[in-house]
Each structure stands twice: as structure tokens, then as C-alpha cells.
Amino acid sequence: MVMLTIAAGNTALQSVLPALGRSLGVADSAVAAAFSISALLWVVAAPFWANRSDRRGRRAMVLLGLCGFTLSLFVCAVFLMAGINGWIAPTAAFVAFVGGRMIYGSLGAAAPPAVQAMVAGQTTREERTKALALLGSAFGLGTILGPAIGPYLVLGSIGAVEVGLSGPAYLFGLFGLAMTIVVWRMLPDDRSTDDNGADELTEGHGAAQSYPSIGGQSSGAAITAATQPNIEQIGFFDARIRAWMIIGLVMGHAQAMTGQAIGFLIIDRLAVPPIEALGPTGIVLMIGAGASLLVQWGFIPLLNLKPAALIFAGCVFAALGCVAVGNAASLYGIAMGFGLASMGFGFLRPGFTAGASLAVGPAAQGSVAGKVTSVNGAAFVLGPSIGVGLYELWRPLPYLVAAAALVLLLGYAWATLRQR
């Protein structure tokens, strides 16, 4: 529940922010920058909190992450509501919103690795991978449920006060507060005291989790990093994984660019007021999430495709989908194109993760898994801002640029991976 809550709250807010930014009169690029800043802080803070949880106690880190999550949402909700009602200037409201996002990025990242470490320490070796996979599924499910239900949590007025688009932040903030109380009351302390009176932690360790974002479902790399020994350290440019790191970086940026711009595209293509675009946005995001899950849970196990084949198929489907979205003129066209692109990314993400893992031996699995998680997270630092910046120049541009990048990636992958 902790993992699902932290992921769903972030992506729910992300799904309504295009409409909220337009309502406040904030530039589209500023809206994307708010999440880019949050993602950057998450990427920097997550490894720090993962290491600290191994020394200072996992329960404390879970509580810290939940408190950061809850405080962030309440700060965002209060100041957004103030801006909506005209109590403060829209610019001031949005600056305060960015401050709330920074709290989430810096403190919210403390909970996922601590949760992983706590579960790893309370399971046998045989149970550990399955238990951590369940945590990863909860985190991934949160990135799907958040965008799906976020647009439907917009509230009306309470007396003379309009809550409106700040509703999702309030409701998820209340849910985060409830989860904090539950954890504080029910989750046992994971520290014990040795004969010398010093604190010791239970067995198991956690690993940094990628930033939860629309389309950024868990790759499973954090599970590997939490269960495999980190014996051999390898770099991003190691010849064995260099091609896979490039593939992951290009794929991740293409997905981040197109996912962040979709809310703005729906508002403009349907030519409706921002608040009326929330329902169609939820539909499109649900179709994309469903298509990605269909690939990862259905097609890949059924077809038993190897990593290189996953990359080839993913590039083709994702590029075609991006072109379709960029040229779509109706909700149906946008939804079908986004679903096709999401299918492609559903092939690409596990192909990247599995390919990098298979490129090295057992001793380097932990190190490679950390690199995969870092690349996945890094894509959501600049990707959203690049995508929305291109969108401001010309609406189809982020989708056409992403399609071109995926076509080039297909050629690169064919040249480097075909012989493998």
C-alpha cells in the first residue's frame, strides 16, 4: 500500500496538471519543468536514502517518505486552491507548487527502498524475489491507477471556496496521512539491539526505485538490485552494456516526451476548456496503460521473445504510434495512436532491462540493475521539459521527433544487437 500510494499520488497529480496549468495561465513549459525538478531531486536522493535505510532503520525511512509525500501534496493543494480562487497571484501559486514538488522529489524517494529492504529482511531467500516482485507490481500499478482516477477526483465548491482541480492533491494527501498513521501504529521497528547496546538492522537491503511517472512502469531492475550481490562494479560505458544504456536512454526520453505532452494535446485538439479535457485524458492514459500491460503480461510471455527482438518490435510499434498521435485530429485517433505507442514502449522497457542483465555475469547483476534504474529515472528529468518545449513550437513536433529518434534507434539496435 505504501508503494502504490506514493506512485499513484504523483501520477494522479501529473495527469491533471496540464489542465491546471492552463486554468492558471501558466506556460506549458513551466508545468513540465515542475515535474522535471521533482524527478531530478528523486534521482539524486533515492540512492542516498537507500544507503541510509541500511544504517538508520527502514521503518524510520518509510515514515519519512510518507511524511514528505503527504506534506508535498498538501502544500500543492493549498496553494493551487489559493490561486484558483484568486487569493494569490497565479505565478505565486505555481512557485509554491514547485516547492511542494521539490519536497516530494527529495523526501518521497526515502520510502520505496526502505520498504524493499524491510520485506527483503523478513523473507527467506526463496520467498524474497517473489515478494519484491509484488512490491514492484504495486509501484507499477500506482503509475497506472493514478492517471486513471486522477481526472475523476476533481471536486466542486465547498461553500464559497472552489476546490476544483486541486481536489486530487487534497484527496491523495489525506490518503497519505492515513497511510502514515497506519505505518506508525502497525509497522514493527526493524532495529534490534546487540550485546553492546548498539543498534543492528535485520538482513536485507533496498535499492533506489525509478521516479514514478506516466508511462514509467517499473522495469524490475530495482528487484535485481535488491536481491543480487554487488560484487563487480561496472560503468555506464562498459563495452558489454554500452549499447543497452544508449537504447534505454533514447527509449526513455521518447516515452517521457510524448507522455508529458499528451494532456496539452488533448485540450488543444479537442478544443475544449481544460477541465472538460480531464475525462478524455483519463481515457487515453488508461488505454495506454492497458496496452503496455497487455504486452508485458501477455505477448512477451506468450511469444518468448529475446531482448533484441523486443527492441526491434518496440521501436516499430512505438514509432508508428507516435506518428499517429502527432497527426490525430480526434479523441479516437489520439487514443489509438497512444495505445500503439504504449505497446511499443511495453516491448522496449523489458527488452532494455533483460538485455543489459544478460550482457554481464552474476557478479555484476547488482551493478547493472542500478545502472538500468538510473537511466530509467534520468529520462524523466529532461524528457518532459523537452517534449513540452517542442510542443510549444509546433503541436505534432514532440511526437514526430520521438518517432524519428525511434527509427534511428532501430537502425542502431539492428547494427549492434543483430549478431548477439
mmCIF file of N, CA and C in Angstrom, residues 95-182:
data_model
loop_
_atom_site.group_PDB
_atom_site.id
_atom_site.type_symbol
_atom_site.label_atom_id
_atom_site.label_comp_id
_atom_site.label_asym_id
_atom_site.label_seq_id
_atom_site.Cartn_x
_atom_site.Cartn_y
_atom_site.Cartn_z
ATOM 1 N N VAL A 95 4.705 28.940 -8.113
ATOM 2 C CA VAL A 95 6.023 28.852 -7.471
ATOM 3 C C VAL A 95 5.933 28.014 -6.203
ATOM 4 N N ALA A 96 4.872 28.223 -5.415
ATOM 5 C CA ALA A 96 4.678 27.413 -4.216
ATOM 6 C C ALA A 96 4.431 25.947 -4.585
ATOM 7 N N PHE A 97 3.724 25.713 -5.685
ATOM 8 C CA PHE A 97 3.506 24.351 -6.167
ATOM 9 C C PHE A 97 4.837 23.669 -6.480
ATOM 10 N N VAL A 98 5.730 24.386 -7.140
ATOM 11 C CA VAL A 98 7.057 23.831 -7.442
ATOM 12 C C VAL A 98 7.778 23.470 -6.150
ATOM 13 N N GLY A 99 7.649 24.315 -5.118
ATOM 14 C CA GLY A 99 8.238 23.988 -3.822
ATOM 15 C C GLY A 99 7.682 22.689 -3.255
ATOM 16 N N GLY A 100 6.373 22.489 -3.400
ATOM 17 C CA GLY A 100 5.776 21.234 -2.958
ATOM 18 C C GLY A 100 6.302 20.039 -3.723
ATOM 19 N N ARG A 101 6.494 20.201 -5.022
ATOM 20 C CA ARG A 101 7.054 19.105 -5.837
ATOM 21 C C ARG A 101 8.490 18.788 -5.413
ATOM 22 N N MET A 102 9.226 19.790 -4.999
ATOM 23 C CA MET A 102 10.601 19.563 -4.543
ATOM 24 C C MET A 102 10.621 18.749 -3.249
ATOM 25 N N ILE A 103 9.636 18.984 -2.381
ATOM 26 C CA ILE A 103 9.537 18.172 -1.165
ATOM 27 C C ILE A 103 9.308 16.720 -1.531
ATOM 28 N N TYR A 104 8.425 16.479 -2.500
ATOM 29 C CA TYR A 104 8.158 15.102 -2.927
ATOM 30 C C TYR A 104 9.417 14.448 -3.489
ATOM 31 N N GLY A 105 10.114 15.150 -4.390
ATOM 32 C CA GLY A 105 11.282 14.565 -5.018
ATOM 33 C C GLY A 105 12.401 14.258 -4.044
ATOM 34 N N SER A 106 12.583 15.115 -3.036
ATOM 35 C CA SER A 106 13.711 14.925 -2.114
ATOM 36 C C SER A 106 13.398 13.970 -0.977
ATOM 37 N N LEU A 107 12.157 13.971 -0.465
ATOM 38 C CA LEU A 107 11.819 13.131 0.685
ATOM 39 C C LEU A 107 11.000 11.896 0.316
ATOM 40 N N GLY A 108 10.134 12.015 -0.683
ATOM 41 C CA GLY A 108 9.306 10.868 -1.064
ATOM 42 C C GLY A 108 10.115 9.678 -1.505
ATOM 43 N N ALA A 109 11.325 9.923 -2.029
ATOM 44 C CA ALA A 109 12.181 8.837 -2.504
ATOM 45 C C ALA A 109 12.708 7.960 -1.379
ATOM 46 N N ALA A 110 12.511 8.366 -0.115
ATOM 47 C CA ALA A 110 13.039 7.583 1.012
ATOM 48 C C ALA A 110 12.249 6.312 1.252
ATOM 49 N N ALA A 111 10.950 6.300 0.905
ATOM 50 C CA ALA A 111 10.104 5.165 1.278
ATOM 51 C C ALA A 111 10.322 3.897 0.444
ATOM 52 N N PRO A 112 10.346 3.945 -0.908
ATOM 53 C CA PRO A 112 10.419 2.693 -1.670
ATOM 54 C C PRO A 112 11.620 1.807 -1.343
ATOM 55 N N PRO A 113 12.871 2.323 -1.279
ATOM 56 C CA PRO A 113 13.970 1.425 -0.933
ATOM 57 C C PRO A 113 13.867 0.870 0.482
ATOM 58 N N ALA A 114 13.325 1.662 1.402
ATOM 59 C CA ALA A 114 13.164 1.172 2.773
ATOM 60 C C ALA A 114 12.122 0.061 2.845
ATOM 61 N N VAL A 115 11.040 0.201 2.086
ATOM 62 C CA VAL A 115 10.030 -0.859 2.026
ATOM 63 C C VAL A 115 10.641 -2.134 1.457
ATOM 64 N N GLN A 116 11.401 -2.000 0.374
ATOM 65 C CA GLN A 116 12.074 -3.162 -0.212
ATOM 66 C C GLN A 116 12.985 -3.837 0.803
ATOM 67 N N ALA A 117 13.787 -3.042 1.507
ATOM 68 C CA ALA A 117 14.737 -3.594 2.465
ATOM 69 C C ALA A 117 14.021 -4.305 3.600
ATOM 70 N N MET A 118 12.913 -3.735 4.053
ATOM 71 C CA MET A 118 12.177 -4.357 5.149
ATOM 72 C C MET A 118 11.595 -5.705 4.726
ATOM 73 N N VAL A 119 11.027 -5.753 3.520
ATOM 74 C CA VAL A 119 10.480 -7.018 3.021
ATOM 75 C C VAL A 119 11.596 -8.030 2.775
ATOM 76 N N ALA A 120 12.717 -7.562 2.227
ATOM 77 C CA ALA A 120 13.842 -8.473 1.984
ATOM 78 C C ALA A 120 14.368 -9.061 3.289
ATOM 79 N N GLY A 121 14.333 -8.258 4.361
ATOM 80 C CA GLY A 121 14.833 -8.737 5.639
ATOM 81 C C GLY A 121 13.892 -9.664 6.368
ATOM 82 N N GLN A 122 12.640 -9.729 5.936
ATOM 83 C CA GLN A 122 11.648 -10.554 6.622
ATOM 84 C C GLN A 122 11.191 -11.740 5.782
ATOM 85 N N THR A 123 11.928 -12.057 4.721
ATOM 86 C CA THR A 123 11.593 -13.198 3.875
ATOM 87 C C THR A 123 12.820 -14.068 3.692
ATOM 88 N N THR A 124 12.591 -15.336 3.382
ATOM 89 C CA THR A 124 13.698 -16.248 3.077
ATOM 90 C C THR A 124 14.207 -15.960 1.671
ATOM 91 N N ARG A 125 15.345 -16.526 1.335
ATOM 92 C CA ARG A 125 15.901 -16.328 0.004
ATOM 93 C C ARG A 125 14.932 -16.819 -1.074
ATOM 94 N N GLU A 126 14.230 -17.915 -0.792
ATOM 95 C CA GLU A 126 13.300 -18.468 -1.765
ATOM 96 C C GLU A 126 12.090 -17.558 -1.962
ATOM 97 N N GLU A 127 11.679 -16.881 -0.909
ATOM 98 C CA GLU A 127 10.495 -16.023 -0.972
ATOM 99 C C GLU A 127 10.807 -14.605 -1.443
ATOM 100 N N ARG A 128 12.075 -14.222 -1.359
ATOM 101 C CA ARG A 128 12.433 -12.806 -1.482
ATOM 102 C C ARG A 128 12.109 -12.220 -2.850
ATOM 103 N N THR A 129 12.514 -12.906 -3.913
ATOM 104 C CA THR A 129 12.299 -12.363 -5.252
ATOM 105 C C THR A 129 10.815 -12.207 -5.544
ATOM 106 N N LYS A 130 10.020 -13.201 -5.165
ATOM 107 C CA LYS A 130 8.578 -13.130 -5.395
ATOM 108 C C LYS A 130 7.949 -11.982 -4.606
ATOM 109 N N ALA A 131 8.385 -11.809 -3.348
ATOM 110 C CA ALA A 131 7.830 -10.742 -2.515
ATOM 111 C C ALA A 131 8.197 -9.369 -3.070
ATOM 112 N N LEU A 132 9.446 -9.209 -3.508
ATOM 113 C CA LEU A 132 9.867 -7.921 -4.055
ATOM 114 C C LEU A 132 9.202 -7.654 -5.406
ATOM 115 N N ALA A 133 8.939 -8.711 -6.165
ATOM 116 C CA ALA A 133 8.215 -8.536 -7.423
ATOM 117 C C ALA A 133 6.804 -8.019 -7.165
ATOM 118 N N LEU A 134 6.200 -8.477 -6.064
ATOM 119 C CA LEU A 134 4.877 -7.983 -5.693
ATOM 120 C C LEU A 134 4.939 -6.490 -5.359
ATOM 121 N N LEU A 135 6.003 -6.066 -4.668
ATOM 122 C CA LEU A 135 6.179 -4.640 -4.387
ATOM 123 C C LEU A 135 6.335 -3.837 -5.677
ATOM 124 N N GLY A 136 7.146 -4.378 -6.600
ATOM 125 C CA GLY A 136 7.329 -3.700 -7.883
ATOM 126 C C GLY A 136 6.028 -3.591 -8.654
ATOM 127 N N SER A 137 5.198 -4.637 -8.574
ATOM 128 C CA SER A 137 3.899 -4.597 -9.245
ATOM 129 C C SER A 137 2.999 -3.534 -8.627
ATOM 130 N N ALA A 138 3.050 -3.395 -7.288
ATOM 131 C CA ALA A 138 2.245 -2.370 -6.622
ATOM 132 C C ALA A 138 2.679 -0.977 -7.056
ATOM 133 N N PHE A 139 4.003 -0.776 -7.166
ATOM 134 C CA PHE A 139 4.532 0.515 -7.600
ATOM 135 C C PHE A 139 4.097 0.799 -9.034
ATOM 136 N N GLY A 140 4.223 -0.218 -9.913
ATOM 137 C CA GLY A 140 3.790 -0.050 -11.295
ATOM 138 C C GLY A 140 2.292 0.173 -11.410
ATOM 139 N N LEU A 141 1.522 -0.532 -10.585
ATOM 140 C CA LEU A 141 0.072 -0.351 -10.595
ATOM 141 C C LEU A 141 -0.297 1.071 -10.190
ATOM 142 N N GLY A 142 0.472 1.648 -9.269
ATOM 143 C CA GLY A 142 0.222 3.021 -8.867
ATOM 144 C C GLY A 142 0.394 4.003 -10.010
ATOM 145 N N THR A 143 1.401 3.764 -10.878
ATOM 146 C CA THR A 143 1.605 4.661 -12.020
ATOM 147 C C THR A 143 0.492 4.531 -13.048
ATOM 148 N N ILE A 144 -0.289 3.446 -12.968
ATOM 149 C CA ILE A 144 -1.431 3.259 -13.868
ATOM 150 C C ILE A 144 -2.708 3.803 -13.244
ATOM 151 N N LEU A 145 -2.930 3.482 -11.966
ATOM 152 C CA LEU A 145 -4.159 3.913 -11.301
ATOM 153 C C LEU A 145 -4.207 5.422 -11.116
ATOM 154 N N GLY A 146 -3.062 6.028 -10.816
ATOM 155 C CA GLY A 146 -3.048 7.471 -10.593
ATOM 156 C C GLY A 146 -3.610 8.257 -11.759
ATOM 157 N N PRO A 147 -3.051 8.092 -12.979
ATOM 158 C CA PRO A 147 -3.608 8.819 -14.128
ATOM 159 C C PRO A 147 -5.033 8.404 -14.468
ATOM 160 N N ALA A 148 -5.392 7.156 -14.150
ATOM 161 C CA ALA A 148 -6.728 6.680 -14.490
ATOM 162 C C ALA A 148 -7.801 7.348 -13.625
ATOM 163 N N ILE A 149 -7.520 7.514 -12.327
ATOM 164 C CA ILE A 149 -8.546 8.052 -11.426
ATOM 165 C C ILE A 149 -8.352 9.527 -11.102
ATOM 166 N N GLY A 150 -7.161 10.061 -11.349
ATOM 167 C CA GLY A 150 -6.887 11.459 -11.014
ATOM 168 C C GLY A 150 -7.887 12.441 -11.606
ATOM 169 N N PRO A 151 -8.206 12.334 -12.917
ATOM 170 C CA PRO A 151 -9.149 13.296 -13.502
ATOM 171 C C PRO A 151 -10.550 13.239 -12.893
ATOM 172 N N TYR A 152 -10.887 12.136 -12.237
ATOM 173 C CA TYR A 152 -12.223 11.991 -11.676
ATOM 174 C C TYR A 152 -12.281 12.400 -10.195
ATOM 175 N N LEU A 153 -11.176 12.906 -9.665
ATOM 176 C CA LEU A 153 -11.140 13.357 -8.280
ATOM 177 C C LEU A 153 -11.252 14.870 -8.168
ATOM 178 N N VAL A 154 -11.515 15.527 -9.271
ATOM 179 C CA VAL A 154 -11.709 16.979 -9.253
ATOM 180 C C VAL A 154 -13.005 17.287 -8.514
ATOM 181 N N LEU A 155 -12.932 18.163 -7.539
ATOM 182 C CA LEU A 155 -14.074 18.470 -6.682
ATOM 183 C C LEU A 155 -14.741 19.779 -7.099
ATOM 184 N N GLY A 156 -15.938 19.985 -6.592
ATOM 185 C CA GLY A 156 -16.653 21.230 -6.862
ATOM 186 C C GLY A 156 -16.301 22.286 -5.837
ATOM 187 N N SER A 157 -17.279 23.019 -5.405
ATOM 188 C CA SER A 157 -17.072 24.094 -4.431
ATOM 189 C C SER A 157 -17.567 23.666 -3.055
ATOM 190 N N ILE A 158 -16.895 24.142 -2.032
ATOM 191 C CA ILE A 158 -17.321 23.957 -0.648
ATOM 192 C C ILE A 158 -17.685 25.342 -0.120
ATOM 193 N N GLY A 159 -18.974 25.606 -0.086
ATOM 194 C CA GLY A 159 -19.412 26.956 0.252
ATOM 195 C C GLY A 159 -19.002 27.918 -0.844
ATOM 196 N N ALA A 160 -18.293 28.955 -0.462
ATOM 197 C CA ALA A 160 -17.844 29.944 -1.442
ATOM 198 C C ALA A 160 -16.451 29.640 -1.976
ATOM 199 N N VAL A 161 -15.860 28.546 -1.502
ATOM 200 C CA VAL A 161 -14.483 28.204 -1.882
ATOM 201 C C VAL A 161 -14.512 27.146 -2.978
ATOM 202 N N GLU A 162 -13.862 27.433 -4.098
ATOM 203 C CA GLU A 162 -13.768 26.471 -5.187
ATOM 204 C C GLU A 162 -12.522 25.599 -4.990
ATOM 205 N N VAL A 163 -12.726 24.293 -4.873
ATOM 206 C CA VAL A 163 -11.611 23.347 -4.733
ATOM 207 C C VAL A 163 -11.108 22.950 -6.114
ATOM 208 N N GLY A 164 -12.024 22.546 -6.981
ATOM 209 C CA GLY A 164 -11.728 22.285 -8.380
ATOM 210 C C GLY A 164 -10.569 21.342 -8.618
ATOM 211 N N LEU A 165 -9.616 21.804 -9.400
ATOM 212 C CA LEU A 165 -8.505 20.974 -9.859
ATOM 213 C C LEU A 165 -7.491 20.662 -8.774
ATOM 214 N N SER A 166 -7.610 21.301 -7.615
ATOM 215 C CA SER A 166 -6.717 20.933 -6.515
ATOM 216 C C SER A 166 -7.233 19.714 -5.754
ATOM 217 N N GLY A 167 -8.428 19.212 -6.125
ATOM 218 C CA GLY A 167 -9.033 18.077 -5.447
ATOM 219 C C GLY A 167 -8.163 16.830 -5.376
ATOM 220 N N PRO A 168 -7.550 16.369 -6.497
ATOM 221 C CA PRO A 168 -6.702 15.170 -6.422
ATOM 222 C C PRO A 168 -5.572 15.301 -5.415
ATOM 223 N N ALA A 169 -4.960 16.483 -5.315
ATOM 224 C CA ALA A 169 -3.872 16.675 -4.354
ATOM 225 C C ALA A 169 -4.400 16.562 -2.927
ATOM 226 N N TYR A 170 -5.562 17.165 -2.650
ATOM 227 C CA TYR A 170 -6.149 17.059 -1.315
ATOM 228 C C TYR A 170 -6.473 15.612 -0.955
ATOM 229 N N LEU A 171 -7.127 14.902 -1.862
ATOM 230 C CA LEU A 171 -7.592 13.552 -1.555
ATOM 231 C C LEU A 171 -6.426 12.586 -1.389
ATOM 232 N N PHE A 172 -5.430 12.674 -2.251
ATOM 233 C CA PHE A 172 -4.268 11.801 -2.089
ATOM 234 C C PHE A 172 -3.440 12.220 -0.882
ATOM 235 N N GLY A 173 -3.458 13.513 -0.545
ATOM 236 C CA GLY A 173 -2.794 13.936 0.681
ATOM 237 C C GLY A 173 -3.439 13.325 1.911
ATOM 238 N N LEU A 174 -4.773 13.294 1.938
ATOM 239 C CA LEU A 174 -5.487 12.656 3.050
ATOM 240 C C LEU A 174 -5.186 11.166 3.104
ATOM 241 N N PHE A 175 -5.116 10.527 1.944
ATOM 242 C CA PHE A 175 -4.793 9.103 1.912
ATOM 243 C C PHE A 175 -3.361 8.864 2.402
ATOM 244 N N GLY A 176 -2.449 9.756 2.013
ATOM 245 C CA GLY A 176 -1.078 9.646 2.503
ATOM 246 C C GLY A 176 -0.992 9.824 4.004
ATOM 247 N N LEU A 177 -1.794 10.757 4.553
ATOM 248 C CA LEU A 177 -1.826 10.957 6.002
ATOM 249 C C LEU A 177 -2.341 9.705 6.704
ATOM 250 N N ALA A 178 -3.390 9.089 6.140
ATOM 251 C CA ALA A 178 -3.921 7.862 6.727
ATOM 252 C C ALA A 178 -2.880 6.746 6.697
ATOM 253 N N MET A 179 -2.157 6.637 5.585
ATOM 254 C CA MET A 179 -1.128 5.600 5.485
ATOM 255 C C MET A 179 0.006 5.858 6.477
ATOM 256 N N THR A 180 0.344 7.119 6.702
ATOM 257 C CA THR A 180 1.391 7.451 7.672
ATOM 258 C C THR A 180 0.989 6.998 9.072
ATOM 259 N N ILE A 181 -0.267 7.249 9.438
ATOM 260 C CA ILE A 181 -0.749 6.827 10.753
ATOM 261 C C ILE A 181 -0.751 5.312 10.874
ATOM 262 N N VAL A 182 -1.169 4.618 9.821
ATOM 263 C CA VAL A 182 -1.187 3.148 9.837
ATOM 264 C C VAL A 182 0.218 2.591 10.004
#
